[in-house]
Amino acid sequence: MMATNTLNNWTVEAVLEESFRNAVILQEAYICEVLDKKCTSTLVKEVPKVFPMLQHRHLRRVRTKDGVMHILICLASQVKDINSVFELLKLSSINIECLGPPELHKVSDSPPLTRAQFIEGSQHWPSSFHEDKQLERVLKGELFPIEDLKRIEQHMVEAIKMAEIARSNGYYAMGVVVVDPSDDEIMVKCHSLCPVDASNINSVELHPLQHTPMIAIDLVARGQGGGIWKYDTNKFYCKSNPTKAHDKEGPYLCTGYDVYLTKEPCIMCSMGLLHSRIGRVFYGEASKEGALGSRYKLHVQQGLNHHFKVFRGILSNKCKALEMS
Amino acid sequence: MSDDETISDEHIQWMQKALDFAKDALTNSEVPVGCIIVYDNQIIGNGRNFVNETKNATRHAEFVAIDQVLDWCKKTDCASEEVFKNSVLYVTVEPCIMCAGALRAIQIPLVVYGCANERFGGCGSVLSIHSDKLPNQGPAFKCISGVFQEEAVKLLKDFYKGENINAPDSKRKKKL
Ligand SMILES: [Zn+2]
Ligand SMILES: [Zn+2]
């Protein structure tokens, strides 16, 4: 069955690296018409020796269009001016008689990551492209088979229920559910413990770091005989001693787990999920300073040793409505 | 990363204490990071990594120390926001991205640390959570870096000895 991204009234979106959606950036380069096609093989061998383009290996050297052949000589940034192009070529064994005069031409600055970027860039100058089939499907919105979307919706319904319980108890309406996707079993369910109106609450009872995702991480640890924070656990659900978790390494107890959040997590909680090696994150509503798509994209941050997949928009209207009512 | 403030004797004296907690972590097979929180010229919270012992990958030294301060506030009946706003946090390694977010949430004004955290650093190494514009997360905080840098690095090297620091965690041998 075809994968899709919509169910009922909501659409799931994969939160991807910015670079996949970026428009193609263009650079100026010098190209020459190849007047004598017999020279082509020599030119293709010799020109790169004079003008290597190590950062632009994606660009093809030769283009034939409407029967006219051009060769890419160099980037404009590699020479002082147009006159230096032939001056430098003359120093090699290249016979410049077989070349037409250098002309400025636009080429793409970086290798195409997607088919769309490949097509856009090729309108200027051809380049090589290795298609990532899975990425292309994601970009087209072919994300999940319908059965998976129904399961995703079901888990978000549970997270919304937790958020509603929080709201009816005077806490912020935020709910989190942790699921083991290998058998679709719920590991943890919890909600915010942060009161909406803190004015009549003794501040010593407030914990500034007990954001809902951090509580969820601690509850996963608690289910394994660990954990640290004390709260009324009757409020929450926590699966004790899941047998499958025993072969997990060290503290990385969220390895392979999915987490469902009604709202996009902050930077602290997002990094907490990363430290715990979360498998995938699903959230409903984006938040302005959220770290999984809005303010940062921590899950694809360069320099970090663990990346994970993030999907948003699940039951987004219901998640949005949580805060308003 | 650090501001132009010179490293005072006071900072050196407190960082020495933080290093003791880092050494304690090393003896307990935890990543050797130590942290203390100083308020009114006394240590009101201290901590080291407790990641393995609690099976909670977020039990970094900073979180442990913050929890201690919250307990201290409860005992002494002080308002924790006021205490944090007037405290200095000393930690042997640059706070990670998560801890930097936490330090904004508690509104700490100043963090003094030893060496950079190239893998997870949230105060300039990977991201700059300490200074980025994040009004909902809490105010930005100042950093002073390089206090007992060599000692902090040496402890980390001792911990990772025989391990390839660049290998993914699952491939690394655990030190027992
Ligand atoms: Zn958070
Ligand atoms: Zn940390």
Coordinates of C-alpha atoms and ligand atoms in Angstrom, one line a residue:
Chain A
M1 CA 0.0 0.0 0.0
M2 CA 1.1 3.5 -0.8
A3 CA 2.5 5.6 2.1
T4 CA 0.8 8.9 2.8
N5 CA 1.0 11.8 5.3
T6 CA -2.7 12.5 6.0
L7 CA -5.3 10.9 8.1
N8 CA -8.7 12.4 9.1
N9 CA -8.0 16.1 9.7
W10 CA -4.3 16.2 10.1
T11 CA -1.1 16.0 8.1
V12 CA 2.2 14.7 9.4
E13 CA 5.3 16.4 8.3
A14 CA 8.9 15.1 8.6
V15 CA 11.1 17.8 10.2
L16 CA 14.1 17.7 7.9
E17 CA 17.5 19.4 7.5
E18 CA 17.1 22.9 6.1
S19 CA 19.5 22.0 3.3
F20 CA 17.0 19.6 1.7
R21 CA 14.5 22.5 1.1
N22 CA 17.1 25.2 0.2
A23 CA 17.0 26.8 -3.2
V24 CA 20.1 26.3 -5.3
I25 CA 22.8 28.8 -4.8
L26 CA 24.6 29.8 -8.0
Q27 CA 28.2 30.8 -8.7
E28 CA 29.8 32.4 -11.6
A29 CA 32.1 30.3 -13.7
Y30 CA 34.0 30.6 -17.1
I31 CA 33.0 28.3 -19.9
C32 CA 34.3 28.1 -23.5
E33 CA 32.8 26.6 -26.6
V34 CA 34.7 23.6 -27.8
L35 CA 35.3 24.5 -31.5
D36 CA 37.2 21.3 -32.4
K37 CA 35.5 18.3 -30.8
K38 CA 38.5 16.1 -31.5
C39 CA 40.2 18.0 -28.6
T40 CA 37.5 17.1 -26.1
S41 CA 39.3 14.1 -24.4
T42 CA 42.5 16.1 -24.0
L43 CA 40.6 19.1 -22.7
V44 CA 38.7 17.0 -20.1
K45 CA 42.0 15.6 -18.9
E46 CA 44.1 18.7 -18.9
V47 CA 41.8 21.6 -17.9
P48 CA 41.2 20.1 -14.4
K49 CA 45.0 19.9 -13.9
V50 CA 45.2 23.7 -14.4
F51 CA 41.9 24.4 -12.6
P52 CA 41.0 21.7 -10.1
M53 CA 37.5 22.3 -8.6
L54 CA 37.8 20.2 -5.5
Q55 CA 34.8 21.7 -3.8
H56 CA 32.7 21.5 -6.9
R57 CA 33.2 17.9 -8.1
H58 CA 29.4 17.7 -8.7
L59 CA 29.7 19.9 -11.8
R60 CA 30.2 18.2 -15.1
R61 CA 33.1 19.5 -17.2
V62 CA 31.3 19.3 -20.6
R63 CA 27.9 20.2 -21.8
T64 CA 26.3 19.6 -25.2
K65 CA 23.3 21.6 -25.9
D66 CA 21.6 21.9 -29.3
G67 CA 24.7 20.4 -30.9
V68 CA 27.0 23.0 -29.4
M69 CA 29.6 21.7 -26.9
H70 CA 30.9 23.8 -24.0
I71 CA 33.6 23.0 -21.4
L72 CA 33.6 24.4 -17.9
I73 CA 37.1 25.9 -17.4
C74 CA 37.0 27.3 -13.9
L75 CA 35.1 29.2 -11.3
A76 CA 35.3 33.0 -11.6
S77 CA 36.8 33.1 -8.1
Q78 CA 39.8 31.0 -9.3
V79 CA 41.1 33.7 -11.6
K80 CA 41.9 37.4 -11.4
D81 CA 39.9 38.3 -14.5
I82 CA 38.7 37.0 -17.8
N83 CA 42.2 37.5 -19.4
S84 CA 43.9 35.2 -16.9
V85 CA 41.8 32.2 -18.1
F86 CA 43.7 31.8 -21.3
E87 CA 47.0 33.0 -19.8
L88 CA 46.9 30.2 -17.4
L89 CA 45.7 27.6 -19.9
K90 CA 48.5 28.6 -22.3
L91 CA 51.0 27.5 -19.6
S92 CA 49.8 23.9 -20.0
S93 CA 49.8 21.6 -23.0
I94 CA 46.3 22.7 -24.0
N95 CA 45.9 24.0 -27.5
I96 CA 43.7 27.0 -26.9
E97 CA 43.0 27.3 -30.7
C98 CA 40.3 24.7 -30.2
L99 CA 38.4 26.8 -27.7
G100 CA 36.0 29.7 -28.2
P101 CA 36.4 32.8 -26.0
P102 CA 35.7 32.5 -22.2
E103 CA 32.2 33.5 -21.2
L104 CA 30.7 34.0 -17.8
H105 CA 28.1 31.4 -16.9
K106 CA 26.1 30.4 -13.8
V107 CA 26.7 27.0 -12.1
S108 CA 25.3 25.5 -8.9
D109 CA 27.5 26.1 -5.8
S110 CA 26.9 22.8 -4.0
P111 CA 26.0 19.2 -4.9
P112 CA 22.2 18.6 -5.3
L113 CA 20.8 16.7 -2.3
T114 CA 17.3 16.3 -3.8
R115 CA 15.9 15.7 -7.2
A116 CA 14.3 19.2 -7.1
Q117 CA 17.7 20.8 -6.5
F118 CA 19.2 18.6 -9.2
I119 CA 16.6 19.8 -11.8
E120 CA 16.9 23.5 -10.7
G121 CA 20.7 23.4 -10.9
S122 CA 20.8 21.5 -14.2
Q123 CA 18.9 24.4 -15.9
H124 CA 22.2 26.3 -15.6
W125 CA 24.8 23.6 -15.9
P126 CA 24.7 19.8 -15.6
S127 CA 25.8 18.1 -12.5
S128 CA 26.0 14.5 -11.1
F129 CA 23.4 13.4 -8.7
H130 CA 22.9 10.4 -6.5
E131 CA 19.3 10.1 -5.6
D132 CA 18.2 9.1 -2.1
K133 CA 15.0 7.2 -2.9
Q134 CA 13.8 7.2 0.7
L135 CA 14.3 10.9 1.0
E136 CA 12.5 11.6 -2.2
R137 CA 9.5 9.7 -0.9
V138 CA 9.6 11.7 2.3
L139 CA 9.7 14.9 0.4
K140 CA 6.7 13.9 -1.6
G141 CA 4.8 13.2 1.6
E142 CA 4.9 9.5 1.3
L143 CA 5.7 9.0 5.0
F144 CA 3.7 6.1 6.5
P145 CA 1.3 3.3 5.5
I146 CA -2.2 4.1 6.7
E147 CA -2.1 1.5 9.5
D148 CA 1.0 3.2 10.9
L149 CA -0.7 6.6 10.8
K150 CA -3.6 5.1 12.7
R151 CA -1.3 3.8 15.4
I152 CA 0.5 7.2 15.6
E153 CA -2.9 8.9 16.0
Q154 CA -3.9 6.5 18.7
H155 CA -0.7 7.3 20.7
M156 CA -1.2 11.0 20.3
V157 CA -4.8 10.6 21.6
E158 CA -3.3 9.1 24.7
A159 CA -0.8 12.0 25.1
I160 CA -3.7 14.5 24.6
K161 CA -5.7 12.6 27.4
M162 CA -2.7 13.2 29.7
A163 CA -2.6 16.9 28.8
E164 CA -6.3 17.1 29.6
I165 CA -5.8 15.5 33.0
A166 CA -3.0 18.0 33.6
R167 CA -5.3 20.9 32.7
S168 CA -8.1 19.8 34.9
N169 CA -5.7 19.7 37.8
G170 CA -4.4 23.2 37.2
Y171 CA -1.2 22.3 35.4
Y172 CA -0.1 23.3 31.9
A173 CA -1.8 21.1 29.3
M174 CA 1.1 19.0 28.1
G175 CA 1.1 15.3 27.8
V176 CA 3.8 12.8 26.8
V177 CA 3.7 9.1 25.9
V178 CA 6.7 6.8 25.4
V179 CA 6.1 3.7 23.2
D180 CA 8.1 0.7 22.2
P181 CA 7.3 0.6 18.5
S182 CA 8.5 -3.0 18.1
D183 CA 5.3 -4.3 19.7
D184 CA 3.4 -1.0 20.1
E185 CA 3.5 -1.2 23.8
I186 CA 3.2 2.0 26.0
M187 CA 6.1 2.3 28.4
V188 CA 5.3 5.6 30.0
K189 CA 2.5 8.2 30.2
C190 CA 2.8 11.5 32.0
H191 CA 1.9 15.1 32.0
S192 CA 3.1 18.5 33.1
L193 CA 3.5 19.2 36.8
C194 CA 3.9 22.9 36.2
P195 CA 1.0 24.9 37.6
V196 CA -0.6 27.5 35.3
D197 CA -1.1 29.9 38.3
A198 CA 1.9 29.6 40.6
S199 CA 0.9 32.6 42.7
N200 CA -0.8 30.6 45.5
I201 CA 1.6 27.7 45.4
N202 CA 4.5 27.4 47.8
S203 CA 7.6 27.9 45.5
V204 CA 9.5 25.1 47.3
E205 CA 7.1 22.6 45.7
L206 CA 8.0 23.8 42.2
H207 CA 10.8 22.1 40.3
P208 CA 12.1 24.3 37.5
L209 CA 13.5 21.4 35.5
Q210 CA 10.7 19.0 35.7
H211 CA 9.4 19.6 32.2
T212 CA 7.2 16.8 31.0
P213 CA 9.7 15.2 28.6
M214 CA 12.3 15.1 31.5
I215 CA 9.7 13.4 33.7
A216 CA 9.1 10.9 30.9
I217 CA 12.8 10.1 30.7
D218 CA 13.0 9.6 34.5
L219 CA 9.9 7.4 34.4
V220 CA 11.5 5.1 31.8
A221 CA 14.5 4.8 34.1
R222 CA 12.2 4.1 37.1
G223 CA 10.7 1.3 35.1
Q224 CA 14.2 -0.2 35.1
G225 CA 14.8 0.2 38.8
G226 CA 16.5 3.6 38.3
G227 CA 15.1 7.1 38.2
I228 CA 15.6 9.9 40.7
W229 CA 12.7 12.3 41.1
K230 CA 9.9 11.7 43.6
Y231 CA 6.4 12.6 42.6
D232 CA 3.0 11.1 43.0
T233 CA 3.5 8.2 40.5
N234 CA -0.2 7.3 40.8
K235 CA -0.7 10.2 38.4
F236 CA 1.4 8.6 35.8
Y237 CA 1.8 5.3 34.0
C238 CA 5.1 3.5 34.0
K239 CA 5.7 0.0 32.7
S240 CA 7.9 -1.9 35.2
N241 CA 10.8 -4.1 34.1
P242 CA 10.1 -4.5 30.4
T243 CA 11.9 -7.7 29.7
K244 CA 13.0 -6.5 26.2
A245 CA 14.9 -3.6 27.8
H246 CA 17.4 -5.8 29.6
D247 CA 19.8 -6.0 26.7
K248 CA 19.9 -2.2 26.5
E249 CA 23.3 -0.7 27.1
G250 CA 23.9 1.6 30.1
P251 CA 21.6 4.5 30.6
Y252 CA 20.5 4.7 27.0
L253 CA 17.1 3.4 27.9
C254 CA 15.1 5.2 25.3
T255 CA 17.0 3.5 22.5
G256 CA 14.5 2.5 19.8
Y257 CA 11.6 4.0 21.6
D258 CA 9.1 6.5 20.2
V259 CA 7.9 9.5 22.1
Y260 CA 4.7 11.4 21.5
L261 CA 4.4 15.0 22.8
T262 CA 1.4 17.3 22.4
K263 CA 3.9 20.2 22.0
E264 CA 7.4 20.6 20.6
P265 CA 10.0 20.2 23.4
C266 CA 12.4 23.0 24.5
I267 CA 16.2 22.8 24.0
M268 CA 16.8 21.2 27.4
C269 CA 14.2 18.5 26.9
S270 CA 15.2 17.8 23.3
M271 CA 18.9 17.3 24.4
G272 CA 17.6 15.1 27.2
L273 CA 15.9 12.9 24.7
L274 CA 19.0 12.9 22.6
H275 CA 21.1 11.8 25.6
S276 CA 18.7 9.0 26.2
R277 CA 19.0 7.9 22.5
I278 CA 15.4 8.3 21.6
G279 CA 14.4 6.6 18.3
R280 CA 11.7 8.9 16.9
V281 CA 9.8 11.9 18.2
F282 CA 6.2 12.8 17.2
Y283 CA 4.7 16.0 18.3
G284 CA 1.4 17.9 17.7
E285 CA 2.0 21.6 17.9
A286 CA 5.2 23.6 17.3
S287 CA 6.4 26.0 19.9
K288 CA 8.3 29.2 19.2
E289 CA 11.5 28.2 21.1
G290 CA 11.1 24.5 20.3
A291 CA 14.3 22.7 19.5
L292 CA 13.0 20.1 17.1
G293 CA 12.2 22.2 14.1
S294 CA 11.3 25.7 15.3
R295 CA 14.2 27.5 16.9
Y296 CA 16.7 24.6 16.5
K297 CA 16.8 21.3 14.7
L298 CA 18.7 19.5 17.3
H299 CA 17.9 16.0 15.9
V300 CA 20.0 16.8 12.8
Q301 CA 22.4 19.2 14.4
Q302 CA 25.9 19.0 13.0
G303 CA 28.6 17.9 15.5
L304 CA 26.2 15.7 17.6
N305 CA 26.8 12.0 17.7
H306 CA 23.1 10.9 17.7
H307 CA 20.5 11.9 15.1
F308 CA 16.9 10.9 15.2
K309 CA 13.7 11.4 13.2
V310 CA 11.1 14.0 14.1
F311 CA 7.6 14.2 12.8
R312 CA 5.1 17.0 13.6
G313 CA 1.5 17.9 13.0
I314 CA -0.1 14.8 14.5
L315 CA -3.6 15.8 15.6
S316 CA -2.3 19.4 15.5
N317 CA -5.7 21.0 15.8
K318 CA -6.5 19.1 19.0
C319 CA -3.0 19.8 20.4
K320 CA -3.4 23.5 19.6
A321 CA -6.8 23.6 21.2
L322 CA -5.4 22.2 24.5
E323 CA -3.9 25.5 25.3
M324 CA -6.7 27.7 24.3
S325 CA -9.5 26.2 26.3
Chain B
M1 CA 33.5 32.0 25.1
S2 CA 34.7 33.6 28.3
D3 CA 34.3 37.3 29.0
D4 CA 37.2 39.6 29.8
E5 CA 36.8 39.0 33.6
T6 CA 40.1 37.7 35.0
I7 CA 40.1 34.4 36.8
S8 CA 40.0 35.3 40.4
D9 CA 41.5 33.3 43.3
E10 CA 38.0 32.7 44.4
H11 CA 37.1 30.9 41.2
I12 CA 40.2 28.8 41.4
Q13 CA 39.4 27.8 45.0
W14 CA 35.9 26.7 44.2
M15 CA 36.9 24.9 41.0
Q16 CA 39.3 22.8 43.0
K17 CA 36.3 21.6 45.0
A18 CA 34.4 20.8 41.8
L19 CA 37.4 18.8 40.6
D20 CA 37.1 16.6 43.7
F21 CA 33.6 15.6 42.6
A22 CA 34.8 14.9 39.1
K23 CA 37.4 12.5 40.6
D24 CA 34.7 10.8 42.6
A25 CA 32.8 10.2 39.4
L26 CA 35.8 8.6 37.9
T27 CA 36.2 6.2 40.8
N28 CA 32.5 5.3 40.2
S29 CA 32.9 4.7 36.5
E30 CA 30.9 7.7 35.6
V31 CA 32.1 10.4 33.1
P32 CA 34.3 12.5 35.4
V33 CA 32.4 15.8 35.6
G34 CA 32.1 17.6 38.9
C35 CA 30.0 20.6 39.8
I36 CA 29.3 22.9 42.8
I37 CA 26.8 25.7 43.3
V38 CA 28.0 28.5 45.5
Y39 CA 25.7 31.0 47.3
D40 CA 26.6 33.5 49.9
N41 CA 30.1 32.1 50.0
Q42 CA 29.1 28.5 50.8
I43 CA 28.5 25.4 48.8
I44 CA 24.8 24.7 48.8
G45 CA 24.8 22.0 46.0
N46 CA 27.3 19.7 44.6
G47 CA 27.2 16.9 42.2
R48 CA 28.9 14.6 39.8
N49 CA 27.5 12.5 36.9
F50 CA 25.1 9.8 38.1
V51 CA 24.1 8.6 34.6
N52 CA 24.8 4.9 35.1
E53 CA 23.7 4.5 38.7
T54 CA 20.3 6.1 38.0
K55 CA 19.9 4.6 34.5
N56 CA 18.9 8.2 33.6
A57 CA 21.1 9.7 30.9
T58 CA 20.1 13.2 32.0
R59 CA 21.7 12.9 35.5
H60 CA 24.6 15.2 34.7
A61 CA 26.5 16.8 37.5
E62 CA 24.6 20.1 37.0
F63 CA 21.2 18.4 37.5
V64 CA 22.4 16.6 40.6
A65 CA 23.7 19.9 42.1
I66 CA 20.6 21.8 41.2
D67 CA 18.4 19.1 42.9
Q68 CA 20.6 19.5 46.0
V69 CA 20.0 23.3 46.0
L70 CA 16.3 22.8 45.7
D71 CA 16.5 20.5 48.8
W72 CA 18.6 23.0 50.6
C73 CA 16.1 25.7 49.8
K74 CA 13.3 23.5 51.2
K75 CA 15.2 22.9 54.4
T76 CA 16.2 26.5 55.0
D77 CA 12.9 27.9 53.7
C78 CA 14.5 30.1 51.0
A79 CA 12.9 31.0 47.7
S80 CA 14.9 28.9 45.2
E81 CA 14.5 31.5 42.4
E82 CA 16.2 34.1 44.5
V83 CA 18.9 31.7 45.6
F84 CA 19.8 30.6 42.0
K85 CA 19.8 34.2 40.8
N86 CA 22.5 35.0 43.3
S87 CA 24.6 31.9 42.9
V88 CA 27.6 30.9 40.8
L89 CA 27.9 27.4 39.2
Y90 CA 31.3 25.8 38.9
V91 CA 31.7 22.8 36.6
T92 CA 34.8 21.1 35.4
V93 CA 33.5 20.7 31.8
E94 CA 31.5 23.1 29.7
P95 CA 27.8 22.4 30.3
C96 CA 26.2 20.4 27.6
I97 CA 23.3 21.7 25.5
M98 CA 20.7 20.2 27.9
C99 CA 22.4 21.6 31.0
A100 CA 22.9 25.0 29.4
G101 CA 19.1 25.0 28.8
A102 CA 18.5 24.0 32.4
L103 CA 20.9 26.7 33.7
R104 CA 18.8 29.3 31.8
A105 CA 15.6 27.8 33.3
I106 CA 16.9 28.3 36.9
Q107 CA 18.3 31.8 35.9
I108 CA 21.8 31.3 37.1
P109 CA 23.8 34.5 36.2
L110 CA 27.4 33.1 36.0
V111 CA 29.0 29.7 35.1
V112 CA 32.7 29.0 35.6
Y113 CA 34.0 25.9 33.8
G114 CA 37.2 24.1 33.1
C115 CA 37.5 22.6 29.6
A116 CA 35.4 22.7 26.5
N117 CA 32.9 20.0 25.7
E118 CA 33.5 19.3 22.0
R119 CA 30.9 16.6 21.8
F120 CA 27.8 18.2 23.5
G121 CA 28.9 21.7 24.6
G122 CA 26.0 24.2 24.9
C123 CA 28.1 27.2 25.8
G124 CA 29.8 27.7 22.4
S125 CA 31.2 24.3 21.3
V126 CA 28.2 22.8 19.5
L127 CA 25.6 25.5 20.2
S128 CA 25.5 28.7 22.2
I129 CA 22.5 28.1 24.4
H130 CA 24.1 30.4 27.1
S131 CA 23.8 33.5 25.0
D132 CA 21.2 32.7 22.2
K133 CA 18.0 34.8 22.2
L134 CA 15.6 32.5 24.0
P135 CA 13.3 34.7 26.1
N136 CA 11.0 31.9 27.2
Q137 CA 13.9 29.7 28.3
G138 CA 15.2 32.2 30.9
P139 CA 17.9 34.9 30.8
A140 CA 21.3 34.4 29.1
F141 CA 24.2 33.7 31.5
K142 CA 27.8 34.7 31.5
C143 CA 30.6 32.1 31.2
I144 CA 34.2 32.1 32.3
S145 CA 36.1 29.2 30.9
G146 CA 39.6 27.6 31.3
V147 CA 39.8 27.3 35.0
F148 CA 41.8 24.1 35.7
Q149 CA 41.3 23.2 32.1
E150 CA 44.3 20.8 31.9
E151 CA 43.1 18.9 35.1
A152 CA 39.6 18.6 33.7
V153 CA 40.9 17.3 30.3
K154 CA 43.2 14.8 32.0
L155 CA 40.3 13.3 34.0
L156 CA 38.3 12.8 30.8
K157 CA 41.3 11.3 29.1
D158 CA 41.7 8.9 32.0
F159 CA 38.1 7.9 31.7
Y160 CA 38.2 7.4 27.9
K161 CA 41.6 5.7 28.1
G162 CA 41.7 2.7 25.7
E163 CA 38.5 3.9 24.1
N164 CA 38.1 5.6 20.8
I165 CA 36.4 8.8 21.7
N166 CA 35.2 9.3 18.2
A167 CA 33.5 5.9 18.0
P168 CA 29.7 5.8 18.5
D169 CA 28.8 5.0 22.1
S170 CA 27.5 1.5 21.3
K171 CA 30.8 0.5 19.9
R172 CA 32.8 1.8 22.8
K173 CA 33.9 -0.5 25.5
K174 CA 32.5 0.3 28.9
K175 CA 35.1 0.9 31.6
L176 CA 34.2 -1.2 34.6
Ligands
ZN1 ZN 11.6 21.4 28.3
ZN2 ZN 24.9 18.2 30.7

